[in-house]
Structure formats: structure tokens, C-alpha cells
């Protein structure tokens, strides 16, 4: 399997995505914003469509659209007096509507588009790997450096604001990291399922973890294993990678729930 | 006397609605321990949010440490324990993680906690008697112990002003008394200015220097023993 270059590229990109998605998703889940990744994914769809229309890299246009969408959700939530789910709904539906119109205009309702929607291990290029490694690395470094600050805001946003911490900037940082993750992950997992890889490992980890930090570490482990096992299974069983990866992540939730139940009983 | 908090003729209404506060004048000196009480819906929490600069008064002015509250440069010296303080989201946050979060404003924003900060965190945990539970998830502790953890988080900031909004909600009577004694110790030994906001202030009545009653405005501001009898909380004994 690893003799094939496209599989080596898929594993390399997948490993980065497997670490990055749960690490960023950790903060979304703790803030009870688990569906934000899904909303950003739908805006990324509009970005991919714009890329086809303008004949430039769909990954780059999806990245730009995702960042704009994520920041819009955050601004609507904090300054637009829209409840979190309303802010998400506004951006979510605007994104998908824009995507449908742009795809139709570009005449791009074809197999290539489906690769972005559902993921494909055949489409990852060396250029993708460079982009994912560079932006993923920056996102992980930013996350590690700001971990304590993000935890503090997550625990009590208002108390953090009273103490003069840059709460708005930290919230926008999380939004931008979430958008970056969505754009980078869509080649492997697909736009429609990328949010699942951000959220399911974190929820699963929360069942067996003993602290916030252990939740993050376990979630990253589950994300990484889900991607690697999912890609392998996808290759040998000829299954779509996105769905296979997410099913393994969902399976981890089941496994962690059983471990938690056994632990409580004993 | 230097002032920690000052409100001058403050009125406030939410989004053009009816006034929640009208003509409020309040001055709290550094080192005072003040209970702000009153019925639910009387405007206590709103008053607190104006004091902390989280809401802008419709008219009048709010100051913190003699600076406009919204632009106060000494915010890291304020610790705020909000009503129904959260014990994190989905993850099982530990006591130490909660208390460490309180050290952020006083230390570096990015990177690891410094060794000196970790010492302060451990001291704060010890101060509230939770050393043995420091590694335990908060959600496995009683309501009273959780509130102690949040007090420790506030202490980790080494605050000059400690603001608590309804800190005894969901806490049993014995834990309320214990919490009040802890606050009295902190006030006595560290000289921290404390604003204790609650609809029931019986637990702290014997420790505070002033009680301020709020019902749309300030209807009483004086020593606890000057309170009209009907305001005393019979569920707590008083010295």
C-alpha cells in the first residue's frame, strides 16, 4: 500500500489532519459549539465552488471562505446579538446556498466536486501536503502556545473579560483555527464529514479522561488512529475515506462509553 | 480613603427598556468587605456588571480604582466569580486546572505557567483546603468544594478586588457558613476588597462592614446592625 505515492501522500496529510482536527475541535466542544465546524464546512463548499468558477485552487478559495465564515459566526454571536445557533444557521445556510449557485454557474456538478464533498485518497497532491503541513504546523503551534489562555476563556469567558484578557481576539483565533482545519481536512475527510473528525474524538475522550489536558491528548490519539485505520481500511475495502474515518471515530465513542460504564460499575 | 469602586448617579436600562437602576451612588473603599443584597430582579447583578465595566451606564459614571470602569488599566487585580460559575464544558476539568486559569491575567498570556506561578496556584489551592483534591475533576466534588475551587481560582490572581455574584447558589447551609468564614479570613489577612452580591447575605452578615440593599436603586447603605429587622435572614445566626 505504501509503495503507492498517492497513499503515502494521503497518510502524511491524514496524520496532520488527524492531530489537528480534534485538537481544534476540543475547544469547540468545550464551548458547546460542536456544530460550528459543520457550519464552516458548508461555507467551505461555497469556497470550493468559487475556486472552480475562478479557475484557482479550490483549497485556497475554501480556506479564504472558511476563515470569513468562521469570523462571521463569531462576530454575529458576540456583537450581532444573535444566539450561537442563530449565528451558525445564518452562515450555514448562506454558505450552502452560495455554493449551490456558484457550482451551477461554474458547471462543476461532477465527480471532482464529489471528491471535496466526501473526501478522496486519490486526489491528494504534493502541493496539498506542503500546504497542509505548513498551515497545520502553524495552527498547532498557535494552539499549543495559547492553550492556557484558551482554556481560561473556555472555563469562564466573562471572568476572563473582567480580568482584561483579550477574549475577543482569542475567540477569533479559535474561529480561524477551526476554519483552517476544515479547509485542510476536506481533501481527506470531505466537507460534509470534516466536522465529525473535530468533534467525535473529543466527545469520546471526555468519557474516559480525568482532566482537560488528558481529554485533549486522548482526543488527538483517537483522531490520529481513526484517520490511519480509516485510510487503510478505505484502501483495502475500496470504501470512501471520509465515511470510513468518521465511522472509526464514532466507534471510538462507543468503545469509550463502554469503558466508562464498566469503570463506573466497578 | 482610596476607592476601589465608585458609581456616581448611575442609571441603566437594557436596550431602551425600563430602567433597571436609577440614580445610584456607591463608593467602596480599598479593603472594605461589602454585601450587596436585595430581592431577585432588584438590579444587583446589573449593578455589578456596571461596576465591572461589562455594561455601560445609560447615564452617570462608573469607576474602578479611580479610572473609568470600561477602560480600567488594573483589570488583572480584579477577580470575578460569576453567578453559577461553570465547571467547564464536556471535559472533566480538575481543581488545579481551574485554579491555574486564574493565574493567567497575572502571568504571561502564552506558553507554560512559570515555576513561581505554579507555587502561587498551589498556595491558593491549599488556602481553600483543597490540596488533597487538586487532581480531582471538579464535577466529582460537592457544590461547596466547587465554590472553594473557584475562590482559589480568584485568589491565584492575587486580587485587590474580589467580586462574587450569588456564590452560595446551590450550596448547603454548612458550606455557606464555611465559605463566609473563608472570605472573612481572606479579608482580614490579605486586606482584599470584597463585593459579595447575593439575595441572601445571612452567612456573611456578621463579617461584612456594610450592607447595601438594591431595589432599582440603593434603598439602604449602612452597617449590618442598622438594617431594618425584616431584612435579616433568620436561617443564619448572628454575632
XYZ file of C-alpha atoms in Angstrom:
505
model
C 0.000 0.000 0.000
C 2.755 2.462 0.933
C 4.543 1.732 -2.359
C 1.971 3.963 -3.964
C 2.780 7.660 -3.796
C -0.842 8.757 -3.518
C -1.231 6.589 -0.409
C 1.931 7.997 1.157
C 0.628 11.494 0.497
C -2.798 10.563 1.870
C -1.251 9.146 5.062
C 1.005 12.162 5.541
C -1.842 14.629 5.108
C -4.167 12.365 7.096
C -1.764 12.214 10.049
C -1.620 16.007 10.249
C -5.386 16.286 9.905
C -5.917 13.509 12.467
C -3.973 15.504 15.049
C -5.185 18.979 14.104
C -8.935 18.338 13.803
C -9.551 17.010 17.358
C -7.075 19.500 18.853
C -9.068 22.427 17.453
C -12.394 20.658 17.944
C -11.545 20.276 21.640
C -12.153 23.988 22.188
C -15.361 23.991 20.129
C -16.806 21.096 22.145
C -15.873 22.683 25.483
C -17.663 25.881 24.406
C -20.703 23.857 23.351
C -20.114 24.901 19.745
C -19.803 21.375 18.384
C -21.688 22.198 15.173
C -19.585 25.228 14.230
C -17.254 23.008 12.187
C -20.263 21.825 10.203
C -21.304 25.412 9.516
C -17.792 26.312 8.373
C -17.787 23.199 6.172
C -20.806 24.467 4.282
C -19.087 27.811 3.717
C -16.026 25.900 2.524
C -18.324 24.314 -0.083
C -19.024 27.808 -1.426
C -15.272 28.398 -1.452
C -14.609 25.233 -3.464
C -17.303 26.264 -5.928
C -15.730 29.719 -6.217
C -12.394 28.063 -6.952
C -13.940 26.119 -9.852
C -15.628 29.256 -11.147
C -12.475 31.381 -10.950
C -10.126 28.566 -12.071
C -7.891 28.827 -8.987
C -7.067 26.250 -6.302
C -10.312 25.189 -4.577
C -8.322 24.520 -1.390
C -7.161 28.135 -1.235
C -10.601 29.571 -2.009
C -12.141 27.200 0.548
C -9.587 28.389 3.108
C -10.465 32.038 2.482
C -14.222 31.328 2.544
C -13.909 29.227 5.721
C -11.991 31.925 7.575
C -14.539 34.563 6.537
C -17.420 32.282 7.563
C -15.878 31.389 10.914
C -15.149 35.009 11.777
C -18.691 35.938 10.684
C -20.148 33.322 13.059
C -18.025 34.674 15.903
C -18.917 38.318 15.202
C -22.646 37.542 14.856
C -22.503 35.601 18.128
C -20.666 38.231 20.123
C -21.628 41.543 18.521
C -24.643 40.862 16.334
C -26.877 39.911 19.255
C -27.638 36.589 17.544
C -27.726 33.462 19.713
C -24.969 30.960 18.933
C -27.270 28.640 16.982
C -28.800 31.550 15.047
C -25.353 32.860 14.056
C -24.466 29.354 12.909
C -27.735 28.984 10.953
C -27.248 32.311 9.128
C -23.735 31.424 7.960
C -24.535 27.722 7.404
C -27.472 28.334 5.033
C -25.903 31.328 3.293
C -22.811 29.222 2.628
C -24.653 26.244 1.166
C -26.926 28.491 -0.944
C -23.951 30.403 -2.295
C -22.169 27.127 -3.004
C -25.106 25.732 -4.998
C -25.379 28.917 -7.078
C -21.616 29.078 -7.732
C -21.370 25.370 -8.598
C -24.215 25.744 -11.048
C -22.595 28.839 -12.578
C -19.279 27.016 -12.931
C -20.939 23.910 -14.383
C -18.951 21.906 -11.837
C -21.535 19.470 -10.539
C -19.344 16.469 -11.332
C -17.028 13.842 -9.874
C -14.350 16.403 -8.953
C -16.783 18.237 -6.714
C -17.822 14.974 -5.030
C -14.193 14.410 -4.058
C -14.329 17.561 -1.984
C -17.710 16.689 -0.506
C -16.848 13.151 0.568
C -13.042 13.019 0.526
C -10.753 11.032 -1.707
C -7.363 9.448 -1.138
C -6.602 9.686 -4.852
C -6.675 13.464 -5.085
C -4.024 14.470 -2.553
C -1.084 16.115 -4.278
C 2.405 17.085 -3.135
C 1.236 20.690 -3.218
C -1.597 19.754 -0.844
C 0.903 18.132 1.527
C 3.087 21.242 1.600
C 0.059 23.467 2.246
C -1.390 21.182 4.932
C 1.983 20.743 6.654
C 2.705 24.481 6.648
C -0.705 25.740 7.772
C -1.353 22.759 10.039
C 2.009 23.289 11.709
C 1.303 26.968 12.274
C -2.158 26.163 13.676
C -0.758 23.527 16.071
C 1.997 25.853 17.286
C -0.546 28.658 17.825
C -2.791 26.250 19.689
C -0.001 24.977 21.933
C 1.192 28.499 22.721
C -2.286 29.787 23.537
C -3.571 26.626 25.267
C -3.742 28.131 28.772
C -5.391 31.310 27.540
C -7.960 29.360 25.518
C -8.734 27.105 28.489
C -9.188 30.141 30.718
C -11.676 31.728 28.314
C -13.418 28.383 27.844
C -13.867 27.917 31.587
C -15.351 31.352 32.217
C -15.443 33.873 29.384
C -16.881 36.671 31.497
C -14.346 36.325 34.307
C -11.599 36.394 31.681
C -13.087 39.577 30.205
C -13.242 41.204 33.656
C -9.541 40.435 34.136
C -8.722 42.236 30.902
C -7.764 39.180 28.866
C -8.110 39.598 25.070
C -11.231 37.417 24.913
C -12.455 38.623 21.505
C -9.039 38.043 19.919
C -8.799 34.556 21.446
C -12.287 33.678 20.193
C -11.371 34.841 16.687
C -8.176 32.762 16.946
C -10.250 29.643 17.646
C -12.557 30.526 14.742
C -9.630 30.942 12.344
C -8.039 27.673 13.517
C -11.359 25.872 13.027
C -11.688 27.331 9.528
C -8.120 26.347 8.652
C -8.756 22.817 9.897
C -11.890 22.470 7.781
C -10.148 23.682 4.638
C -7.106 21.452 5.179
C -9.110 18.359 6.093
C -11.617 18.366 3.260
C -9.368 16.572 0.738
C -9.169 13.535 3.011
C -12.386 13.542 5.029
C -14.676 15.611 2.830
C -16.545 18.821 3.565
C -19.648 17.019 4.792
C -17.789 14.958 7.380
C -14.871 17.123 8.445
C -16.707 18.475 11.495
C -17.217 14.915 12.749
C -13.461 14.392 12.991
C -13.219 17.593 15.014
C -15.933 16.615 17.464
C -16.384 12.834 17.831
C -12.881 12.079 19.196
C -13.295 14.835 21.794
C -16.685 13.594 22.966
C -15.300 10.053 23.138
C -12.219 11.181 25.080
C -14.401 13.049 27.576
C -15.883 9.687 28.621
C -12.590 8.267 29.842
C -10.394 11.293 30.575
C -9.583 12.607 34.051
C -8.705 16.236 33.232
C -8.986 18.793 30.443
C -5.469 18.153 29.238
C -5.912 14.379 29.245
C -9.116 14.882 27.233
C -7.132 16.787 24.605
C -4.356 14.189 24.443
C -6.751 11.223 24.224
C -8.860 13.018 21.593
C -5.795 13.647 19.442
C -4.841 9.970 19.815
C -8.316 8.852 18.757
C -8.301 11.265 15.813
C -4.917 10.066 14.593
C -5.785 6.361 14.934
C -9.176 6.902 13.260
C -7.551 8.528 10.247
C -4.752 5.961 9.864
C -7.007 2.928 10.367
C -9.754 4.532 8.290
C -7.422 5.229 5.350
C -6.029 1.695 5.485
C -9.499 0.173 5.560
C -10.605 2.529 2.820
C -7.727 1.361 0.600
C -8.227 -2.381 1.074
C -12.042 -2.390 1.137
C -12.423 0.269 -1.578
C -14.561 2.452 0.674
C -14.844 6.246 0.725
C -12.153 7.522 3.152
C -14.209 10.248 4.824
C -17.064 7.976 5.846
C -14.712 5.188 6.903
C -12.587 7.501 9.074
C -15.621 9.019 10.751
C -17.145 5.588 11.409
C -13.969 4.613 13.253
C -14.185 7.852 15.248
C -17.823 7.064 16.051
C -16.750 3.562 17.060
C -14.263 5.080 19.481
C -17.130 6.886 21.172
C -18.925 3.570 21.617
C -15.753 1.968 22.975
C -15.053 4.829 25.397
C -18.672 4.766 26.583
C -18.376 1.060 27.365
C -15.083 1.633 29.218
C -16.714 4.440 31.185
C -19.739 2.287 32.061
C -17.535 -0.607 33.203
C -15.376 1.739 35.256
C -18.393 3.287 36.966
C -19.843 -0.137 37.765
C -16.587 -1.355 39.286
C -9.704 56.726 51.691
C -8.736 55.370 48.240
C -11.667 53.953 46.353
C -11.858 50.555 44.717
C -15.311 51.208 43.251
C -17.294 54.374 42.657
C -20.663 54.881 40.977
C -21.926 58.420 40.510
C -25.619 58.989 39.732
C -25.716 55.808 37.629
C -28.845 54.824 35.742
C -29.091 51.802 33.478
C -31.653 50.223 31.137
C -31.248 47.242 28.794
C -31.727 48.153 25.103
C -34.110 51.053 25.666
C -36.267 49.103 28.108
C -37.476 50.299 31.507
C -34.739 51.439 33.913
C -33.183 48.675 35.993
C -31.121 51.102 38.059
C -31.779 54.779 38.736
C -29.669 57.423 40.483
C -27.208 55.008 42.095
C -24.351 56.493 44.125
C -21.951 53.999 45.648
C -18.386 54.248 46.931
C -16.431 51.229 48.171
C -13.041 51.918 49.745
C -9.973 49.718 49.330
C -10.049 46.941 51.915
C -13.798 47.053 52.587
C -15.963 43.914 52.771
C -19.393 44.867 51.441
C -22.511 42.774 50.912
C -24.789 43.914 48.094
C -28.188 42.383 48.667
C -31.786 42.734 47.602
C -34.619 40.791 46.035
C -34.220 38.808 42.819
C -34.735 41.158 39.881
C -33.819 44.167 42.009
C -30.771 45.032 39.893
C -27.898 43.601 41.973
C -26.235 41.736 39.145
C -26.784 44.653 36.753
C -25.165 46.977 39.281
C -22.243 44.575 39.489
C -21.881 44.423 35.704
C -21.823 48.231 35.557
C -19.209 48.299 38.319
C -17.038 45.821 36.400
C -17.376 47.735 33.124
C -19.261 44.890 31.450
C -22.232 47.229 30.887
C -22.120 50.951 30.153
C -24.394 53.089 32.330
C -27.180 54.896 30.481
C -26.185 57.958 32.469
C -23.721 58.688 35.249
C -20.230 57.245 35.628
C -18.606 54.061 36.955
C -15.005 53.930 38.173
C -12.658 51.130 39.200
C -9.539 52.108 41.138
C -10.329 55.741 40.203
C -10.295 55.017 36.452
C -13.315 54.719 34.108
C -14.534 51.142 34.667
C -14.654 50.207 30.974
C -11.034 51.317 30.432
C -9.537 50.325 33.777
C -5.831 49.503 33.437
C -5.703 47.394 36.593
C -8.065 44.646 35.493
C -5.605 41.901 36.383
C -6.117 42.997 40.013
C -9.814 42.065 39.829
C -11.144 38.551 40.347
C -14.749 37.865 39.428
C -16.695 34.801 40.469
C -19.776 34.884 38.263
C -23.221 33.605 39.164
C -23.375 29.849 38.573
C -19.667 29.669 37.747
C -19.137 26.933 35.188
C -17.225 23.760 35.852
C -16.014 23.614 32.257
C -17.794 22.131 29.284
C -17.688 18.469 28.378
C -14.218 17.763 29.711
C -13.561 16.745 33.319
C -11.642 19.855 34.417
C -9.611 19.384 37.600
C -9.300 21.726 40.558
C -5.702 22.533 39.607
C -6.688 23.342 36.022
C -9.417 25.706 37.226
C -7.106 27.466 39.661
C -4.285 27.695 37.095
C -6.682 29.533 34.774
C -6.962 32.226 37.420
C -3.232 32.911 37.186
C -3.344 33.812 33.500
C -4.030 37.528 33.823
C -1.156 37.987 36.266
C 1.366 35.917 34.315
C 2.309 35.502 30.656
C -0.594 35.046 28.235
C 1.190 32.467 26.097
C 3.307 29.430 26.894
C 3.658 27.416 30.071
C 2.997 28.555 33.625
C 6.196 29.780 35.261
C 7.510 27.962 38.329
C 6.630 30.966 40.511
C 3.060 30.903 39.137
C 2.730 27.199 39.922
C 3.756 27.917 43.526
C 1.053 30.594 43.762
C -1.513 28.175 42.318
C -0.572 25.520 44.893
C -0.778 28.097 47.685
C -4.250 29.176 46.563
C -5.426 25.561 46.487
C -4.005 24.977 49.965
C -5.591 28.184 51.222
C -9.084 26.873 50.489
C -8.269 23.410 51.844
C -8.378 21.502 48.560
C -4.791 20.254 48.296
C -5.882 16.632 48.612
C -8.449 17.146 45.853
C -6.273 19.185 43.491
C -6.128 16.468 40.829
C -9.785 15.528 41.092
C -12.297 16.546 38.430
C -14.421 19.404 39.682
C -17.663 17.627 38.833
C -16.861 14.911 41.376
C -16.818 17.471 44.222
C -19.704 18.864 46.270
C -21.162 22.295 45.481
C -19.337 23.804 48.451
C -15.985 22.351 47.382
C -16.546 23.554 43.825
C -17.124 27.074 45.105
C -13.913 26.807 47.127
C -12.095 25.834 43.937
C -13.461 28.938 42.210
C -12.422 31.070 45.194
C -8.933 29.565 44.848
C -9.009 30.487 41.156
C -9.796 34.059 42.169
C -7.036 34.031 44.802
C -4.468 32.798 42.281
C -4.778 36.187 40.591
C -3.675 37.797 43.875
C -6.575 40.236 43.508
C -7.064 43.596 45.160
C -10.788 43.394 44.420
C -12.747 40.145 44.725
C -16.287 40.197 43.331
C -18.651 37.304 43.979
C -22.100 37.095 42.403
C -24.505 34.766 44.239
C -21.680 32.491 45.407
C -23.925 30.380 47.640
C -26.413 29.310 44.956
C -26.796 25.532 45.192
C -24.574 25.327 48.283
C -25.842 23.844 51.564
C -26.083 25.969 54.743
C -22.973 24.496 56.371
C -20.895 25.180 53.267
C -22.299 28.723 53.115
C -21.052 29.382 56.653
C -17.695 27.815 55.815
C -17.398 29.940 52.671
C -18.225 33.083 54.636
C -15.516 32.276 57.205
C -13.013 31.722 54.407
C -13.876 35.117 52.887
C -13.558 36.772 56.304
C -10.083 35.233 56.688
C -9.028 36.466 53.258
C -10.335 39.910 54.020
C -8.678 40.039 57.430
C -5.315 38.583 56.458
C -4.849 39.792 52.891
C -6.828 43.026 53.005
C -8.696 42.151 49.819
C -11.649 44.396 48.949
C -14.676 42.111 48.670
C -18.030 42.748 46.995
C -20.376 39.913 47.939
C -23.581 40.019 45.925
C -26.413 37.761 46.994
C -30.142 37.779 47.633
C -29.331 36.004 50.912
C -26.439 37.505 52.825
C -27.072 35.952 56.228
C -23.929 33.836 56.095
C -21.652 36.876 55.742
C -23.699 39.371 57.777
C -21.502 39.071 60.839
C -18.321 39.619 58.783
C -19.192 42.484 56.437
C -18.656 46.119 57.302
C -21.512 47.384 55.148
C -24.679 46.080 53.634
C -26.047 47.759 50.505
C -29.636 46.895 49.610
C -30.582 47.305 45.950
C -34.091 47.519 44.562
C -33.915 49.572 41.373
C -31.654 51.910 43.314
C -29.932 51.803 46.664
C -32.561 51.659 49.403
C -30.156 51.065 52.309
C -26.424 51.559 52.773
C -25.037 51.085 56.246
C -23.701 48.768 58.927
C -25.418 45.388 59.268
C -26.732 46.195 62.756
C -28.556 49.224 61.331
C -30.592 47.052 58.997
C -34.358 47.075 59.439
C -35.339 43.820 61.191
C -37.312 42.387 58.296
C -34.149 42.244 56.137
C -32.241 39.940 58.491
C -32.018 36.357 57.337
C -33.397 34.106 60.103
C -31.726 30.995 58.651
C -28.367 32.189 59.934
C -27.279 33.096 63.464
C -25.648 36.472 64.010
C -22.990 37.554 66.452
